[in-house]
Amino acid sequence: MGKKILRATTVGMSLNIFCKELLSELKKEGYEIVALSSPDSDLKELGEREGVRTIGVQMERRVNPWKDFISLMKLIRVMRKEKPDMVHSMTPKAGLLCMIAAWLVGVPVRLHTFTGLVWPTASGLSRRILILTDKITCACATHIIPEGDGVKRDLQRCITSKPMEVLGYGNIRGVNLNYWRKTAKRQEGPLTFIFVGRIVREKGMNELVEAFVKLNQEYPETRLLLVGPYENDLDPVSSKTKNLIETCPSIEAVGSQKDVRPFYEQSDVLVFPSYREGFPNVVIEAGAMELPSIVTDINGSREIIAHGENGVIVPPQDEHALWEALKWMVEHPMERKSMAEKARPMVANRYEEGFVRKCLKDYYRKILSC
């Protein structure tokens, strides 16, 4: 049996999404793979699909000192028993606890992947705590993968001076181009803007809805399609925004959808005005579906979208700039069509999932052979 790799995230969904087909490929190449997260149906599904052993250790996503301490003790016991050659964590809480446990146990290779960073848009005590936890994670890790150059710059600026390596073009998941492709020609109808993601404040929903309602008053033959769930407990949109969504006849909120491809196929432009991201897969998937995008000038989004080529970049939290971009898309159909034609080739050249997995497997071989 080859080197043992323990892949860990806080909840099973993250492993299930980001490690699809990867763990089975690593197993075929001779690695012994163990997947670890909080015990849930996604972890079970991952183990059965990938053919790997799974371990459930309950971890809280929110800060809970007592429960976090219990989780840490359990992780230490797991790592002492398993004796992995490498622990690779992802997501904040799993990264903090697993890197501490792996460092205490003496795991030779301790790798953490940083996706979206929360602290750049936080303030006060919350920001200081988030920065501290990321500093501890980095201090305990031997290797760090930032998802994209923007995340790397933020980490270098405030968190660590350790060497870091961006793999490939930054994205750590990639897209299946056979899955993410148009299967039907766009039917005639109103120019449709689509948002895919959580309907929350930090995704720019307040600005998007206000900007679209203003646009729709001037151009009634426009539509906004919202695909995703509300999260009223964590980061709710304003009551005004929710009321506009419910009362504007040109806004359609369809909730969570297992398959969002049909909604992309009835749309013309993705709008993704988030305040912060690591490397948003939504923008990549929309590009693979031949949609140009309006995105904010933030980490990840600015690395996927080349302004004027496959989309438009606007400042975050700027309702007026967002309205101008929406209006530009309406008034420039030929330029919009040109952007749509460039969107899929740009995704295919950088973010095809086989290429992304190869970058990670090559990196594994390099750091495990040292």
PDB file of C-alpha atoms in Angstrom, residues 87-271:
ATOM      1  CA  VAL A  87      -3.396  15.358   6.232  1.00  0.00           C
ATOM      2  CA  HIS A  88      -5.017  17.664   3.682  1.00  0.00           C
ATOM      3  CA  SER A  89      -7.727  19.886   5.130  1.00  0.00           C
ATOM      4  CA  MET A  90     -10.080  22.377   3.576  1.00  0.00           C
ATOM      5  CA  THR A  91     -12.761  24.697   5.037  1.00  0.00           C
ATOM      6  CA  PRO A  92     -11.997  26.889   8.074  1.00  0.00           C
ATOM      7  CA  LYS A  93     -12.941  24.788  11.119  1.00  0.00           C
ATOM      8  CA  ALA A  94     -11.554  21.515   9.741  1.00  0.00           C
ATOM      9  CA  GLY A  95      -8.396  23.376   8.767  1.00  0.00           C
ATOM     10  CA  LEU A  96      -7.866  24.816  12.227  1.00  0.00           C
ATOM     11  CA  LEU A  97      -8.592  21.621  14.174  1.00  0.00           C
ATOM     12  CA  CYS A  98      -6.973  19.157  11.766  1.00  0.00           C
ATOM     13  CA  MET A  99      -3.789  21.183  11.333  1.00  0.00           C
ATOM     14  CA  ILE A 100      -3.412  21.508  15.133  1.00  0.00           C
ATOM     15  CA  ALA A 101      -4.073  17.792  15.639  1.00  0.00           C
ATOM     16  CA  ALA A 102      -1.716  16.774  12.813  1.00  0.00           C
ATOM     17  CA  TRP A 103       1.014  19.054  14.173  1.00  0.00           C
ATOM     18  CA  LEU A 104       0.641  17.676  17.714  1.00  0.00           C
ATOM     19  CA  VAL A 105       0.730  14.087  16.452  1.00  0.00           C
ATOM     20  CA  GLY A 106       3.656  14.763  14.124  1.00  0.00           C
ATOM     21  CA  VAL A 107       2.089  14.018  10.736  1.00  0.00           C
ATOM     22  CA  PRO A 108       4.936  14.671   8.258  1.00  0.00           C
ATOM     23  CA  VAL A 109       2.968  16.565   5.602  1.00  0.00           C
ATOM     24  CA  ARG A 110       0.243  18.951   6.769  1.00  0.00           C
ATOM     25  CA  LEU A 111      -1.502  20.655   3.878  1.00  0.00           C
ATOM     26  CA  HIS A 112      -4.359  23.150   4.035  1.00  0.00           C
ATOM     27  CA  THR A 113      -6.275  24.691   1.133  1.00  0.00           C
ATOM     28  CA  PHE A 114      -7.677  28.183   1.632  1.00  0.00           C
ATOM     29  CA  THR A 115     -10.739  28.952  -0.457  1.00  0.00           C
ATOM     30  CA  GLY A 116     -12.757  32.059   0.380  1.00  0.00           C
ATOM     31  CA  LEU A 117     -11.419  34.163   3.246  1.00  0.00           C
ATOM     32  CA  VAL A 118     -14.004  35.609   5.621  1.00  0.00           C
ATOM     33  CA  TRP A 119     -11.933  38.152   7.547  1.00  0.00           C
ATOM     34  CA  PRO A 120     -11.277  40.661   4.699  1.00  0.00           C
ATOM     35  CA  THR A 121     -14.931  41.760   4.902  1.00  0.00           C
ATOM     36  CA  ALA A 122     -15.268  41.372   8.695  1.00  0.00           C
ATOM     37  CA  SER A 123     -14.562  44.027  11.311  1.00  0.00           C
ATOM     38  CA  GLY A 124     -13.842  44.458  15.008  1.00  0.00           C
ATOM     39  CA  LEU A 125     -13.415  41.470  17.292  1.00  0.00           C
ATOM     40  CA  SER A 126     -14.769  39.063  14.696  1.00  0.00           C
ATOM     41  CA  ARG A 127     -12.037  40.056  12.240  1.00  0.00           C
ATOM     42  CA  ARG A 128      -9.309  39.667  14.866  1.00  0.00           C
ATOM     43  CA  ILE A 129     -10.534  36.178  15.815  1.00  0.00           C
ATOM     44  CA  LEU A 130     -10.751  35.063  12.186  1.00  0.00           C
ATOM     45  CA  ILE A 131      -7.238  36.334  11.453  1.00  0.00           C
ATOM     46  CA  LEU A 132      -5.908  34.569  14.549  1.00  0.00           C
ATOM     47  CA  THR A 133      -7.459  31.226  13.583  1.00  0.00           C
ATOM     48  CA  ASP A 134      -6.012  31.472  10.054  1.00  0.00           C
ATOM     49  CA  LYS A 135      -2.596  32.311  11.542  1.00  0.00           C
ATOM     50  CA  ILE A 136      -2.772  29.210  13.755  1.00  0.00           C
ATOM     51  CA  THR A 137      -3.798  27.057  10.797  1.00  0.00           C
ATOM     52  CA  CYS A 138      -0.851  28.313   8.755  1.00  0.00           C
ATOM     53  CA  ALA A 139       1.587  27.977  11.655  1.00  0.00           C
ATOM     54  CA  CYS A 140       0.679  24.291  12.033  1.00  0.00           C
ATOM     55  CA  ALA A 141       0.664  23.527   8.289  1.00  0.00           C
ATOM     56  CA  THR A 142       3.768  22.537   6.351  1.00  0.00           C
ATOM     57  CA  HIS A 143       2.211  23.410   2.984  1.00  0.00           C
ATOM     58  CA  ILE A 144      -0.494  25.894   1.938  1.00  0.00           C
ATOM     59  CA  ILE A 145      -2.577  26.044  -1.232  1.00  0.00           C
ATOM     60  CA  PRO A 146      -4.415  29.342  -1.804  1.00  0.00           C
ATOM     61  CA  GLU A 147      -7.295  29.154  -4.272  1.00  0.00           C
ATOM     62  CA  GLY A 148      -6.125  31.842  -6.646  1.00  0.00           C
ATOM     63  CA  ASP A 149      -3.682  34.740  -6.604  1.00  0.00           C
ATOM     64  CA  GLY A 150      -6.097  37.027  -4.772  1.00  0.00           C
ATOM     65  CA  VAL A 151      -6.353  34.692  -1.794  1.00  0.00           C
ATOM     66  CA  LYS A 152      -2.576  34.263  -1.881  1.00  0.00           C
ATOM     67  CA  ARG A 153      -2.018  38.032  -1.699  1.00  0.00           C
ATOM     68  CA  ASP A 154      -4.415  38.373   1.248  1.00  0.00           C
ATOM     69  CA  LEU A 155      -2.688  35.560   3.127  1.00  0.00           C
ATOM     70  CA  GLN A 156       0.746  37.059   2.485  1.00  0.00           C
ATOM     71  CA  ARG A 157      -0.468  40.499   3.551  1.00  0.00           C
ATOM     72  CA  CYS A 158      -2.010  39.548   6.898  1.00  0.00           C
ATOM     73  CA  ILE A 159      -1.518  35.882   7.789  1.00  0.00           C
ATOM     74  CA  THR A 160       1.780  34.176   6.905  1.00  0.00           C
ATOM     75  CA  SER A 161       5.122  34.565   5.173  1.00  0.00           C
ATOM     76  CA  LYS A 162       5.339  30.845   4.408  1.00  0.00           C
ATOM     77  CA  PRO A 163       5.781  29.827   0.766  1.00  0.00           C
ATOM     78  CA  MET A 164       2.474  29.127  -0.987  1.00  0.00           C
ATOM     79  CA  GLU A 165       1.678  27.646  -4.360  1.00  0.00           C
ATOM     80  CA  VAL A 166      -1.321  28.393  -6.551  1.00  0.00           C
ATOM     81  CA  LEU A 167      -2.092  25.284  -8.584  1.00  0.00           C
ATOM     82  CA  GLY A 168      -2.915  25.664 -12.264  1.00  0.00           C
ATOM     83  CA  TYR A 169      -5.062  28.746 -12.799  1.00  0.00           C
ATOM     84  CA  GLY A 170      -6.195  28.824  -9.176  1.00  0.00           C
ATOM     85  CA  ASN A 171      -9.481  26.928  -9.104  1.00  0.00           C
ATOM     86  CA  ILE A 172      -9.404  23.752  -6.992  1.00  0.00           C
ATOM     87  CA  ARG A 173     -12.515  22.032  -8.335  1.00  0.00           C
ATOM     88  CA  GLY A 174     -12.785  22.506 -12.077  1.00  0.00           C
ATOM     89  CA  VAL A 175     -15.790  21.780 -14.260  1.00  0.00           C
ATOM     90  CA  ASN A 176     -16.974  18.782 -16.233  1.00  0.00           C
ATOM     91  CA  LEU A 177     -17.383  20.272 -19.695  1.00  0.00           C
ATOM     92  CA  ASN A 178     -19.583  17.392 -20.842  1.00  0.00           C
ATOM     93  CA  TYR A 179     -21.994  18.113 -17.993  1.00  0.00           C
ATOM     94  CA  TRP A 180     -21.828  21.901 -18.131  1.00  0.00           C
ATOM     95  CA  ARG A 181     -22.840  22.532 -21.740  1.00  0.00           C
ATOM     96  CA  LYS A 182     -25.855  23.821 -23.562  1.00  0.00           C
ATOM     97  CA  THR A 183     -28.156  21.123 -24.887  1.00  0.00           C
ATOM     98  CA  ALA A 184     -30.852  23.381 -26.328  1.00  0.00           C
ATOM     99  CA  LYS A 185     -30.940  26.656 -28.215  1.00  0.00           C
ATOM    100  CA  ARG A 186     -32.048  29.674 -26.203  1.00  0.00           C
ATOM    101  CA  GLN A 187     -35.730  30.344 -26.858  1.00  0.00           C
ATOM    102  CA  GLU A 188     -36.918  33.834 -27.730  1.00  0.00           C
ATOM    103  CA  GLY A 189     -38.066  35.815 -24.729  1.00  0.00           C
ATOM    104  CA  PRO A 190     -37.130  38.656 -22.392  1.00  0.00           C
ATOM    105  CA  LEU A 191     -33.447  39.332 -21.781  1.00  0.00           C
ATOM    106  CA  THR A 192     -32.830  37.253 -18.660  1.00  0.00           C
ATOM    107  CA  PHE A 193     -30.233  37.892 -15.990  1.00  0.00           C
ATOM    108  CA  ILE A 194     -29.549  34.997 -13.631  1.00  0.00           C
ATOM    109  CA  PHE A 195     -28.039  34.797 -10.155  1.00  0.00           C
ATOM    110  CA  VAL A 196     -27.079  31.403  -8.703  1.00  0.00           C
ATOM    111  CA  GLY A 197     -26.156  31.109  -5.033  1.00  0.00           C
ATOM    112  CA  ARG A 198     -27.409  31.843  -1.548  1.00  0.00           C
ATOM    113  CA  ILE A 199     -29.889  34.715  -1.388  1.00  0.00           C
ATOM    114  CA  VAL A 200     -27.962  36.632   1.289  1.00  0.00           C
ATOM    115  CA  ARG A 201     -26.604  40.124   1.843  1.00  0.00           C
ATOM    116  CA  GLU A 202     -22.934  39.351   1.227  1.00  0.00           C
ATOM    117  CA  LYS A 203     -23.720  37.939  -2.218  1.00  0.00           C
ATOM    118  CA  GLY A 204     -24.744  41.467  -3.210  1.00  0.00           C
ATOM    119  CA  MET A 205     -28.455  40.705  -3.327  1.00  0.00           C
ATOM    120  CA  ASN A 206     -29.596  44.055  -1.937  1.00  0.00           C
ATOM    121  CA  GLU A 207     -27.688  45.936  -4.639  1.00  0.00           C
ATOM    122  CA  LEU A 208     -28.680  43.497  -7.391  1.00  0.00           C
ATOM    123  CA  VAL A 209     -32.402  43.634  -6.727  1.00  0.00           C
ATOM    124  CA  GLU A 210     -32.436  47.433  -6.403  1.00  0.00           C
ATOM    125  CA  ALA A 211     -30.405  47.829  -9.614  1.00  0.00           C
ATOM    126  CA  PHE A 212     -32.565  45.385 -11.544  1.00  0.00           C
ATOM    127  CA  VAL A 213     -35.854  46.990 -10.458  1.00  0.00           C
ATOM    128  CA  LYS A 214     -34.514  50.346 -11.683  1.00  0.00           C
ATOM    129  CA  LEU A 215     -33.460  48.744 -14.985  1.00  0.00           C
ATOM    130  CA  ASN A 216     -36.801  46.970 -15.386  1.00  0.00           C
ATOM    131  CA  GLN A 217     -38.672  50.258 -15.099  1.00  0.00           C
ATOM    132  CA  GLU A 218     -36.809  51.499 -18.193  1.00  0.00           C
ATOM    133  CA  TYR A 219     -36.665  48.130 -19.970  1.00  0.00           C
ATOM    134  CA  PRO A 220     -39.760  46.094 -19.038  1.00  0.00           C
ATOM    135  CA  GLU A 221     -38.680  43.240 -21.347  1.00  0.00           C
ATOM    136  CA  THR A 222     -36.046  42.093 -18.869  1.00  0.00           C
ATOM    137  CA  ARG A 223     -36.173  39.360 -16.260  1.00  0.00           C
ATOM    138  CA  LEU A 224     -34.128  38.417 -13.182  1.00  0.00           C
ATOM    139  CA  LEU A 225     -33.954  34.751 -12.220  1.00  0.00           C
ATOM    140  CA  LEU A 226     -32.765  33.942  -8.683  1.00  0.00           C
ATOM    141  CA  VAL A 227     -31.656  30.340  -8.118  1.00  0.00           C
ATOM    142  CA  GLY A 228     -30.760  29.517  -4.537  1.00  0.00           C
ATOM    143  CA  PRO A 229     -31.997  29.435  -0.948  1.00  0.00           C
ATOM    144  CA  TYR A 230     -32.634  32.243   1.491  1.00  0.00           C
ATOM    145  CA  GLU A 231     -30.543  32.081   4.680  1.00  0.00           C
ATOM    146  CA  ASN A 232     -32.551  34.230   7.045  1.00  0.00           C
ATOM    147  CA  ASP A 233     -30.580  33.260  10.164  1.00  0.00           C
ATOM    148  CA  LEU A 234     -27.021  33.876   8.954  1.00  0.00           C
ATOM    149  CA  ASP A 235     -26.907  36.862   6.584  1.00  0.00           C
ATOM    150  CA  PRO A 236     -30.408  37.901   5.550  1.00  0.00           C
ATOM    151  CA  VAL A 237     -31.233  40.340   2.783  1.00  0.00           C
ATOM    152  CA  SER A 238     -33.026  43.534   3.784  1.00  0.00           C
ATOM    153  CA  SER A 239     -36.787  43.503   4.232  1.00  0.00           C
ATOM    154  CA  LYS A 240     -37.016  45.930   1.302  1.00  0.00           C
ATOM    155  CA  THR A 241     -35.109  43.540  -0.947  1.00  0.00           C
ATOM    156  CA  LYS A 242     -37.257  40.588   0.065  1.00  0.00           C
ATOM    157  CA  ASN A 243     -40.410  42.600  -0.594  1.00  0.00           C
ATOM    158  CA  LEU A 244     -39.157  43.634  -4.054  1.00  0.00           C
ATOM    159  CA  ILE A 245     -38.354  40.015  -4.911  1.00  0.00           C
ATOM    160  CA  GLU A 246     -41.849  38.949  -3.883  1.00  0.00           C
ATOM    161  CA  THR A 247     -43.726  41.785  -5.599  1.00  0.00           C
ATOM    162  CA  CYS A 248     -41.807  42.560  -8.802  1.00  0.00           C
ATOM    163  CA  PRO A 249     -43.381  40.458 -11.584  1.00  0.00           C
ATOM    164  CA  SER A 250     -40.096  40.417 -13.536  1.00  0.00           C
ATOM    165  CA  ILE A 251     -38.176  38.748 -10.692  1.00  0.00           C
ATOM    166  CA  GLU A 252     -38.548  34.993 -10.299  1.00  0.00           C
ATOM    167  CA  ALA A 253     -37.051  33.238  -7.258  1.00  0.00           C
ATOM    168  CA  VAL A 254     -37.063  29.468  -7.756  1.00  0.00           C
ATOM    169  CA  GLY A 255     -35.207  28.389  -4.597  1.00  0.00           C
ATOM    170  CA  SER A 256     -32.597  25.634  -4.406  1.00  0.00           C
ATOM    171  CA  GLN A 257     -32.330  23.412  -7.459  1.00  0.00           C
ATOM    172  CA  LYS A 258     -30.488  20.128  -7.778  1.00  0.00           C
ATOM    173  CA  ASP A 259     -29.814  20.814 -11.461  1.00  0.00           C
ATOM    174  CA  VAL A 260     -29.334  24.472 -12.380  1.00  0.00           C
ATOM    175  CA  ARG A 261     -28.452  23.858 -16.038  1.00  0.00           C
ATOM    176  CA  PRO A 262     -32.015  24.358 -17.328  1.00  0.00           C
ATOM    177  CA  PHE A 263     -32.061  27.781 -15.689  1.00  0.00           C
ATOM    178  CA  TYR A 264     -28.761  28.753 -17.309  1.00  0.00           C
ATOM    179  CA  GLU A 265     -30.182  27.651 -20.655  1.00  0.00           C
ATOM    180  CA  GLN A 266     -33.085  30.096 -20.367  1.00  0.00           C
ATOM    181  CA  SER A 267     -30.771  32.965 -19.368  1.00  0.00           C
ATOM    182  CA  ASP A 268     -28.524  35.438 -21.178  1.00  0.00           C
ATOM    183  CA  VAL A 269     -26.180  36.879 -18.520  1.00  0.00           C
ATOM    184  CA  LEU A 270     -24.958  35.724 -15.103  1.00  0.00           C
ATOM    185  CA  VAL A 271     -24.893  38.443 -12.440  1.00  0.00           C
TER     186      VAL A 271
END
